[in-house]
Amino acid sequence: MLSYEYFSEFNFTMMKKPQAIALISGGLDSMLAAKTVMEQGVHVEGINFFTGFCVEGHTHAIREKDKSKAKRNNALWVAEQLGIKLHIVDVIEEYKKVLINPKHGYGANMNPCLDCKIFMVNKAKQWISENGFDFIITGEVIGQRPMSQRKATMPIVAKQSGADDLLLRPLCAKNLEPTLPEREGWVDREKLHSITGRSRKPQMAMAKEFGLTDYAQPAGGCCFLTDKNYSAKLVDLWQARNSREYELDDVMLLKVGRHIRPKPHFKLIVAREEGEGRFLEGYRREYISMKCSSHSGPLVLIDGELSAEDLYLAAGITARYGQSKNADVVDMAITQKDGSERSIQVQPLAGDLPEGWLI
Ligand code: SF4
């Protein structure tokens, strides 16, 4: 006679829903991919990796001109819309090796998209092993992005991440070989999709079908590493330090202000408006700072060591911004990292900034 334990275990096995973890960037594609699989009765949770380079909720939160934009964390917001649990994982330290030395190189800017994708899917693979989940979902679409989302790169991501056929891309699955979740019948391949190319129309139509009307602008706009100006500032930082090392504070400060490098060994970070000025205030214990005391003007942080001559040059540049711009002489308050202050008088630097100073 079969025991009670046998039936309990049997029933559990029969009833256990397949479980999937969905990479949630906060954009539309990953949202639709997760939703597609949820509609098939799979238990889905989301995972979001925080590299420090995410755009949302940072500059939008700081700059006056972005005041009208939502200050939400889009990944959390997507999870809320879908009604799923979201795991936010800090990968700042581990991500450095991806960005500093990507095996597959960079995209149009400093975006190591293919290595980044492999890294994140690999992290998700580790996560499902540790948490007893069955497979991984991403919002990848063949042909959507020139570097990481091509037909040729799909198997590379699956293989080099170690996820292999545990990686399901619901939005383009029908154009790929069946994965384990499809072969096992955890999901019905017929109800998956075959989207290809850069057009956003199929995704927008699908969003409408699901009744999703509010979503973040997708594809590329969510990561500073795809931004030309940001990438130039990152390369400049590495060159100036003669090292590719960086800290989260560096990542954050590259998002804010005008960066001006008059000499290889120092640069100025000039607040462009009040919100940025208040943000930079938080860094005054780590950097020498300057602010015009005779006229209203921006807060400026100095990254680097200054000689006496450099100090006057930096003050002259600082005086170019704000109401001191056309003054003959201005008073400049200089604050050291320990809080001690002194004041010097300078003339605002005249004329255009020499080429190459503004990063
Ligand atoms: S855009 Fe940024 S976050 Fe997205 S894959 Fe590329 S490097 Fe990674």
Tab-separated table of C-alpha atoms and ligand atoms in Angstrom:
chain	number	residue	atom	x	y	z
A	1	MET	CA	0.000	0.000	0.000
A	2	LEU	CA	1.325	3.448	-0.883
A	3	SER	CA	2.132	5.661	2.103
A	4	TYR	CA	0.710	9.070	2.962
A	5	GLU	CA	4.194	10.558	2.380
A	6	TYR	CA	4.176	9.127	-1.149
A	7	PHE	CA	0.875	10.779	-1.967
A	8	SER	CA	1.880	14.088	-0.394
A	9	GLU	CA	5.058	14.219	-2.425
A	10	PHE	CA	3.280	13.019	-5.535
A	11	ASN	CA	0.573	15.649	-5.185
A	12	PHE	CA	3.129	18.349	-4.596
A	13	THR	CA	5.084	17.351	-7.718
A	14	MET	CA	1.876	17.275	-9.730
A	15	MET	CA	0.740	20.667	-8.511
A	16	LYS	CA	3.996	22.562	-8.368
A	17	LYS	CA	3.931	25.439	-10.780
A	18	PRO	CA	7.051	26.013	-12.828
A	19	GLN	CA	8.947	29.028	-11.507
A	20	ALA	CA	10.857	31.549	-13.565
A	21	ILE	CA	12.968	34.571	-12.839
A	22	ALA	CA	12.595	37.459	-15.297
A	23	LEU	CA	15.338	40.016	-15.840
A	24	ILE	CA	13.523	43.317	-15.324
A	25	SER	CA	15.276	46.408	-16.636
A	26	GLY	CA	12.303	48.709	-16.180
A	27	GLY	CA	11.697	48.951	-19.932
A	28	LEU	CA	8.828	47.609	-21.983
A	29	ASP	CA	10.405	44.479	-23.468
A	30	SER	CA	11.277	42.765	-20.216
A	31	MET	CA	7.847	43.691	-18.883
A	32	LEU	CA	6.121	42.046	-21.874
A	33	ALA	CA	8.356	38.983	-21.716
A	34	ALA	CA	7.489	38.408	-18.053
A	35	LYS	CA	3.797	39.033	-18.684
A	36	THR	CA	3.729	36.580	-21.617
A	37	VAL	CA	5.031	33.793	-19.410
A	38	MET	CA	2.846	34.741	-16.437
A	39	GLU	CA	-0.193	34.435	-18.703
A	40	GLN	CA	0.712	30.765	-19.094
A	41	GLY	CA	0.384	30.080	-15.392
A	42	VAL	CA	4.088	30.154	-14.540
A	43	HIS	CA	5.120	31.686	-11.216
A	44	VAL	CA	7.351	34.618	-12.202
A	45	GLU	CA	9.537	36.824	-10.020
A	46	GLY	CA	11.714	39.658	-11.281
A	47	ILE	CA	15.394	40.382	-10.836
A	48	ASN	CA	17.050	43.732	-11.433
A	49	PHE	CA	20.785	44.315	-11.356
A	50	PHE	CA	22.053	47.659	-10.083
A	51	THR	CA	25.306	48.567	-11.845
A	52	GLY	CA	25.279	52.272	-10.947
A	53	PHE	CA	24.941	53.341	-14.587
A	54	CYS	CA	21.146	53.363	-14.693
A	55	VAL	CA	19.638	56.641	-15.891
A	56	GLU	CA	16.215	56.545	-14.324
A	57	GLY	CA	15.558	58.023	-10.976
A	58	HIS	CA	18.901	59.790	-10.848
A	59	THR	CA	19.350	62.750	-13.166
A	60	HIS	CA	15.586	62.947	-13.428
A	61	ALA	CA	15.527	63.358	-9.681
A	62	ILE	CA	18.180	66.057	-9.703
A	63	ARG	CA	17.807	68.362	-12.691
A	64	GLU	CA	15.221	71.104	-12.854
A	65	LYS	CA	14.598	70.479	-16.546
A	66	ASP	CA	13.655	66.877	-15.774
A	67	LYS	CA	11.288	67.803	-12.954
A	68	SER	CA	8.252	66.737	-14.976
A	69	LYS	CA	9.606	63.212	-15.473
A	70	ALA	CA	8.543	60.487	-13.076
A	71	LYS	CA	11.062	59.904	-10.276
A	72	ARG	CA	10.144	56.313	-9.863
A	73	ASN	CA	12.375	53.264	-9.972
A	74	ASN	CA	11.088	51.774	-13.216
A	75	ALA	CA	12.025	48.185	-12.379
A	76	LEU	CA	10.020	48.373	-9.155
A	77	TRP	CA	7.214	50.067	-10.966
A	78	VAL	CA	7.118	47.280	-13.596
A	79	ALA	CA	7.060	44.683	-10.812
A	80	GLU	CA	4.168	46.489	-9.221
A	81	GLN	CA	2.289	46.642	-12.528
A	82	LEU	CA	2.801	42.925	-13.053
A	83	GLY	CA	2.108	42.052	-9.438
A	84	ILE	CA	5.384	40.179	-8.979
A	85	LYS	CA	8.130	40.232	-6.395
A	86	LEU	CA	11.291	42.048	-7.474
A	87	HIS	CA	14.785	41.154	-6.299
A	88	ILE	CA	17.157	44.111	-6.660
A	89	VAL	CA	20.743	42.929	-6.664
A	90	ASP	CA	23.701	45.264	-6.187
A	91	VAL	CA	26.389	44.232	-8.693
A	92	ILE	CA	28.458	47.425	-8.595
A	93	GLU	CA	31.710	45.702	-7.637
A	94	GLU	CA	31.340	42.637	-9.840
A	95	TYR	CA	30.278	44.751	-12.789
A	96	LYS	CA	33.623	46.556	-12.845
A	97	LYS	CA	35.374	43.655	-14.515
A	98	VAL	CA	32.666	43.613	-17.208
A	99	LEU	CA	33.045	47.292	-17.987
A	100	ILE	CA	36.803	47.566	-17.583
A	101	ASN	CA	37.718	44.667	-19.817
A	102	PRO	CA	34.815	43.350	-21.881
A	103	LYS	CA	35.727	40.220	-23.808
A	104	HIS	CA	33.401	41.174	-26.664
A	105	GLY	CA	34.322	44.858	-26.667
A	106	TYR	CA	32.168	47.983	-26.512
A	107	GLY	CA	29.212	49.149	-28.591
A	108	ALA	CA	28.942	52.608	-30.160
A	109	ASN	CA	29.991	54.150	-26.835
A	110	MET	CA	31.331	52.599	-23.630
A	111	ASN	CA	28.466	50.109	-23.456
A	112	PRO	CA	29.754	46.535	-23.168
A	113	CYS	CA	26.285	45.209	-23.999
A	114	LEU	CA	27.129	41.660	-24.965
A	115	ASP	CA	29.349	41.047	-21.939
A	116	CYS	CA	26.793	42.833	-19.776
A	117	LYS	CA	24.014	40.543	-20.960
A	118	ILE	CA	26.154	37.441	-20.442
A	119	PHE	CA	27.042	38.664	-16.951
A	120	MET	CA	23.439	39.349	-15.956
A	121	VAL	CA	22.082	36.075	-17.326
A	122	ASN	CA	24.903	34.271	-15.523
A	123	LYS	CA	23.921	36.009	-12.272
A	124	ALA	CA	20.308	34.981	-12.887
A	125	LYS	CA	21.469	31.396	-13.491
A	126	GLN	CA	23.239	31.403	-10.120
A	127	TRP	CA	20.106	32.843	-8.550
A	128	ILE	CA	17.773	30.138	-9.889
A	129	SER	CA	20.187	27.414	-8.714
A	130	GLU	CA	20.222	28.895	-5.218
A	131	ASN	CA	16.472	29.488	-5.087
A	132	GLY	CA	15.071	26.381	-6.722
A	133	PHE	CA	13.599	28.151	-9.751
A	134	ASP	CA	13.313	26.435	-13.112
A	135	PHE	CA	14.265	28.877	-15.825
A	136	ILE	CA	15.169	32.449	-16.833
A	137	ILE	CA	13.226	34.967	-18.925
A	138	THR	CA	14.667	37.947	-20.779
A	139	GLY	CA	13.027	40.541	-23.006
A	140	GLU	CA	15.600	40.121	-25.768
A	141	VAL	CA	14.410	40.520	-29.353
A	142	ILE	CA	16.439	39.436	-32.363
A	143	GLY	CA	17.679	42.482	-34.276
A	144	GLN	CA	16.538	44.958	-31.627
A	145	ARG	CA	20.012	46.162	-30.733
A	146	PRO	CA	23.045	46.182	-32.992
A	147	MET	CA	25.484	44.740	-30.475
A	148	SER	CA	23.829	42.392	-28.063
A	149	GLN	CA	20.536	41.420	-29.649
A	150	ARG	CA	21.385	39.790	-32.963
A	151	LYS	CA	20.590	36.278	-34.100
A	152	ALA	CA	24.288	35.443	-33.861
A	153	THR	CA	24.614	36.709	-30.286
A	154	MET	CA	21.609	34.863	-28.855
A	155	PRO	CA	23.457	31.521	-28.557
A	156	ILE	CA	26.565	33.320	-27.273
A	157	VAL	CA	24.613	34.804	-24.357
A	158	ALA	CA	22.957	31.452	-23.612
A	159	LYS	CA	26.206	29.515	-23.756
A	160	GLN	CA	28.693	31.883	-22.147
A	161	SER	CA	26.330	32.714	-19.308
A	162	GLY	CA	25.986	29.009	-18.557
A	163	ALA	CA	22.195	29.279	-18.777
A	164	ASP	CA	22.024	27.315	-22.057
A	165	ASP	CA	18.485	26.202	-22.745
A	166	LEU	CA	17.189	27.414	-19.403
A	167	LEU	CA	17.094	30.835	-21.033
A	168	LEU	CA	13.731	31.649	-22.605
A	169	ARG	CA	13.182	34.772	-24.725
A	170	PRO	CA	9.388	34.852	-25.000
A	171	LEU	CA	9.296	37.786	-27.432
A	172	CYS	CA	11.312	36.027	-30.130
A	173	ALA	CA	11.266	32.369	-29.002
A	174	LYS	CA	9.599	31.118	-32.158
A	175	ASN	CA	12.617	32.232	-34.170
A	176	LEU	CA	14.970	30.260	-31.938
A	177	GLU	CA	15.445	26.594	-31.096
A	178	PRO	CA	12.997	25.308	-28.464
A	179	THR	CA	14.342	25.692	-24.938
A	180	LEU	CA	13.872	23.355	-21.988
A	181	PRO	CA	10.753	25.162	-20.651
A	182	GLU	CA	9.152	24.689	-24.083
A	183	ARG	CA	10.208	21.074	-24.487
A	184	GLU	CA	9.052	20.201	-20.983
A	185	GLY	CA	5.689	21.845	-21.620
A	186	TRP	CA	6.138	24.373	-18.802
A	187	VAL	CA	5.238	26.963	-21.432
A	188	ASP	CA	3.375	26.542	-24.704
A	189	ARG	CA	5.699	27.538	-27.547
A	190	GLU	CA	2.684	28.364	-29.706
A	191	LYS	CA	1.753	31.172	-27.323
A	192	LEU	CA	5.209	32.734	-27.476
A	193	HIS	CA	6.215	35.322	-30.073
A	194	SER	CA	8.408	35.803	-33.135
A	195	ILE	CA	9.274	39.502	-33.026
A	196	THR	CA	12.370	40.601	-34.931
A	197	GLY	CA	13.937	43.925	-35.858
A	198	ARG	CA	14.132	47.405	-34.449
A	199	SER	CA	10.514	48.420	-34.853
A	200	ARG	CA	8.712	48.981	-31.564
A	201	LYS	CA	5.265	48.517	-33.089
A	202	PRO	CA	4.777	44.829	-32.180
A	203	GLN	CA	5.701	45.553	-28.564
A	204	MET	CA	3.392	48.551	-28.410
A	205	ALA	CA	0.547	46.486	-29.847
A	206	MET	CA	1.216	43.757	-27.283
A	207	ALA	CA	1.293	46.312	-24.462
A	208	LYS	CA	-2.091	47.560	-25.617
A	209	GLU	CA	-3.447	44.018	-25.669
A	210	PHE	CA	-2.271	43.514	-22.093
A	211	GLY	CA	-3.797	46.849	-21.107
A	212	LEU	CA	-0.396	48.348	-20.262
A	213	THR	CA	-0.466	52.025	-21.100
A	214	ASP	CA	2.330	53.566	-19.033
A	215	TYR	CA	5.847	52.261	-19.533
A	216	ALA	CA	9.375	53.651	-19.617
A	217	GLN	CA	10.967	54.613	-22.905
A	218	PRO	CA	12.683	51.403	-23.937
A	219	ALA	CA	15.783	50.271	-25.838
A	220	GLY	CA	18.988	52.039	-24.929
A	221	GLY	CA	17.673	55.052	-23.058
A	222	CYS	CA	18.096	53.493	-19.651
A	223	CYS	CA	21.875	53.147	-19.365
A	224	PHE	CA	24.444	55.949	-19.232
A	225	LEU	CA	27.035	53.760	-20.916
A	226	THR	CA	25.166	54.151	-24.222
A	227	ASP	CA	25.427	57.938	-23.911
A	228	LYS	CA	28.166	59.608	-25.965
A	229	ASN	CA	28.885	62.455	-23.540
A	230	TYR	CA	28.871	60.232	-20.495
A	231	SER	CA	31.213	57.783	-22.201
A	232	ALA	CA	33.619	60.607	-23.096
A	233	LYS	CA	33.712	61.660	-19.437
A	234	LEU	CA	34.363	58.105	-18.309
A	235	VAL	CA	37.257	57.694	-20.769
A	236	ASP	CA	38.668	61.056	-19.666
A	237	LEU	CA	38.528	59.949	-16.030
A	238	TRP	CA	40.390	56.735	-16.788
A	239	GLN	CA	43.005	58.558	-18.852
A	240	ALA	CA	43.580	61.184	-16.168
A	241	ARG	CA	44.052	58.522	-13.504
A	242	ASN	CA	46.013	56.243	-15.778
A	243	SER	CA	43.807	53.477	-14.467
A	244	ARG	CA	40.413	52.068	-15.307
A	245	GLU	CA	39.425	51.674	-11.672
A	246	TYR	CA	36.363	53.586	-10.493
A	247	GLU	CA	34.041	53.891	-7.527
A	248	LEU	CA	30.295	54.437	-7.387
A	249	ASP	CA	30.871	58.108	-6.510
A	250	ASP	CA	32.780	58.543	-9.776
A	251	VAL	CA	29.894	56.973	-11.678
A	252	MET	CA	27.431	59.338	-9.999
A	253	LEU	CA	29.502	62.491	-10.471
A	254	LEU	CA	29.954	61.794	-14.180
A	255	LYS	CA	26.181	62.117	-14.462
A	256	VAL	CA	26.158	65.630	-13.072
A	257	GLY	CA	27.460	69.043	-14.143
A	258	ARG	CA	29.802	70.425	-16.801
A	259	HIS	CA	33.172	68.687	-16.654
A	260	ILE	CA	36.088	70.901	-17.642
A	261	ARG	CA	39.677	69.655	-17.704
A	262	PRO	CA	42.108	72.571	-18.235
A	263	LYS	CA	45.139	70.460	-17.322
A	264	PRO	CA	45.661	66.691	-17.273
A	265	HIS	CA	45.947	66.547	-13.479
A	266	PHE	CA	42.712	68.302	-12.497
A	267	LYS	CA	39.180	68.976	-13.657
A	268	LEU	CA	36.255	71.105	-12.536
A	269	ILE	CA	32.717	69.856	-12.096
A	270	VAL	CA	30.442	72.874	-12.520
A	271	ALA	CA	26.826	72.640	-11.362
A	272	ARG	CA	24.531	73.623	-14.240
A	273	GLU	CA	21.595	74.525	-12.051
A	274	GLU	CA	20.368	74.541	-8.473
A	275	GLY	CA	19.454	70.879	-8.246
A	276	GLU	CA	22.921	69.864	-9.387
A	277	GLY	CA	24.458	72.390	-6.994
A	278	ARG	CA	22.637	70.807	-4.062
A	279	PHE	CA	23.709	67.350	-5.227
A	280	LEU	CA	27.364	68.438	-5.432
A	281	GLU	CA	27.128	69.970	-1.920
A	282	GLY	CA	27.093	66.394	-0.652
A	283	TYR	CA	30.628	65.866	-1.982
A	284	ARG	CA	32.335	68.892	-0.402
A	285	ARG	CA	34.185	66.757	2.124
A	286	GLU	CA	35.799	64.748	-0.649
A	287	TYR	CA	36.741	67.548	-3.055
A	288	ILE	CA	38.052	71.099	-2.890
A	289	SER	CA	35.137	73.326	-3.831
A	290	MET	CA	34.713	76.887	-5.088
A	291	LYS	CA	31.855	79.339	-5.137
A	292	CYS	CA	31.795	82.994	-6.022
A	293	SER	CA	31.043	85.065	-2.897
A	294	SER	CA	30.690	88.488	-4.519
A	295	HIS	CA	28.112	87.390	-7.120
A	296	SER	CA	25.724	84.524	-7.405
A	297	GLY	CA	27.273	81.557	-9.180
A	298	PRO	CA	27.438	77.776	-9.242
A	299	LEU	CA	29.152	75.420	-6.852
A	300	VAL	CA	32.230	73.858	-8.442
A	301	LEU	CA	34.106	70.761	-7.290
A	302	ILE	CA	37.754	70.266	-8.159
A	303	ASP	CA	38.942	66.732	-8.847
A	304	GLY	CA	42.744	66.609	-8.618
A	305	GLU	CA	45.612	68.328	-6.845
A	306	LEU	CA	46.134	72.031	-7.513
A	307	SER	CA	49.253	74.180	-7.456
A	308	ALA	CA	48.828	77.886	-6.502
A	309	GLU	CA	48.753	78.751	-10.208
A	310	ASP	CA	46.172	76.030	-10.911
A	311	LEU	CA	43.990	77.408	-8.132
A	312	TYR	CA	43.771	80.799	-9.859
A	313	LEU	CA	43.070	79.162	-13.194
A	314	ALA	CA	40.269	77.068	-11.660
A	315	ALA	CA	38.835	80.155	-9.937
A	316	GLY	CA	38.954	82.110	-13.212
A	317	ILE	CA	37.023	79.344	-14.943
A	318	THR	CA	34.498	79.137	-12.103
A	319	ALA	CA	33.962	82.901	-12.342
A	320	ARG	CA	32.884	82.522	-15.999
A	321	TYR	CA	29.630	80.957	-14.838
A	322	GLY	CA	26.798	82.804	-13.083
A	323	GLN	CA	26.450	86.542	-12.569
A	324	SER	CA	30.167	87.112	-12.186
A	325	LYS	CA	30.664	86.324	-15.856
A	326	ASN	CA	31.063	89.952	-16.978
A	327	ALA	CA	32.590	91.342	-13.784
A	328	ASP	CA	36.120	92.772	-13.761
A	329	VAL	CA	37.101	91.106	-10.516
A	330	VAL	CA	35.246	88.630	-8.318
A	331	ASP	CA	35.725	87.170	-4.848
A	332	MET	CA	36.014	83.419	-4.902
A	333	ALA	CA	35.528	81.348	-1.736
A	334	ILE	CA	37.598	78.194	-1.740
A	335	THR	CA	36.774	75.424	0.704
A	336	GLN	CA	39.188	72.621	1.483
A	337	LYS	CA	38.046	69.090	2.224
A	338	ASP	CA	38.460	69.718	5.959
A	339	GLY	CA	36.065	72.669	5.759
A	340	SER	CA	38.672	75.417	6.065
A	341	GLU	CA	37.993	78.385	3.809
A	342	ARG	CA	39.917	81.161	2.121
A	343	SER	CA	38.997	83.790	-0.392
A	344	ILE	CA	40.878	84.993	-3.465
A	345	GLN	CA	40.189	87.637	-6.046
A	346	VAL	CA	40.244	86.684	-9.716
A	347	GLN	CA	39.151	87.859	-13.125
A	348	PRO	CA	36.724	85.604	-14.994
A	349	LEU	CA	38.532	83.734	-17.738
A	350	ALA	CA	37.719	85.617	-20.940
A	351	GLY	CA	36.787	84.213	-24.342
A	352	ASP	CA	35.744	80.721	-25.306
A	353	LEU	CA	37.122	77.781	-23.424
A	354	PRO	CA	40.087	76.346	-25.334
A	355	GLU	CA	39.212	73.304	-27.429
A	356	GLY	CA	39.290	70.045	-25.567
A	357	TRP	CA	38.752	71.544	-22.100
A	358	LEU	CA	35.051	70.817	-21.993
A	359	ILE	CA	34.745	67.057	-21.822
B	1	SF4	S1	22.560	49.193	-22.376
B	1	SF4	FE1	23.772	49.110	-20.465
B	1	SF4	S2	22.599	47.782	-19.095
B	1	SF4	FE2	21.813	47.430	-21.167
B	1	SF4	S3	23.013	45.688	-21.960
B	1	SF4	FE3	24.084	47.553	-22.615
B	1	SF4	S4	25.592	47.936	-21.027
B	1	SF4	FE4	24.099	46.495	-20.155
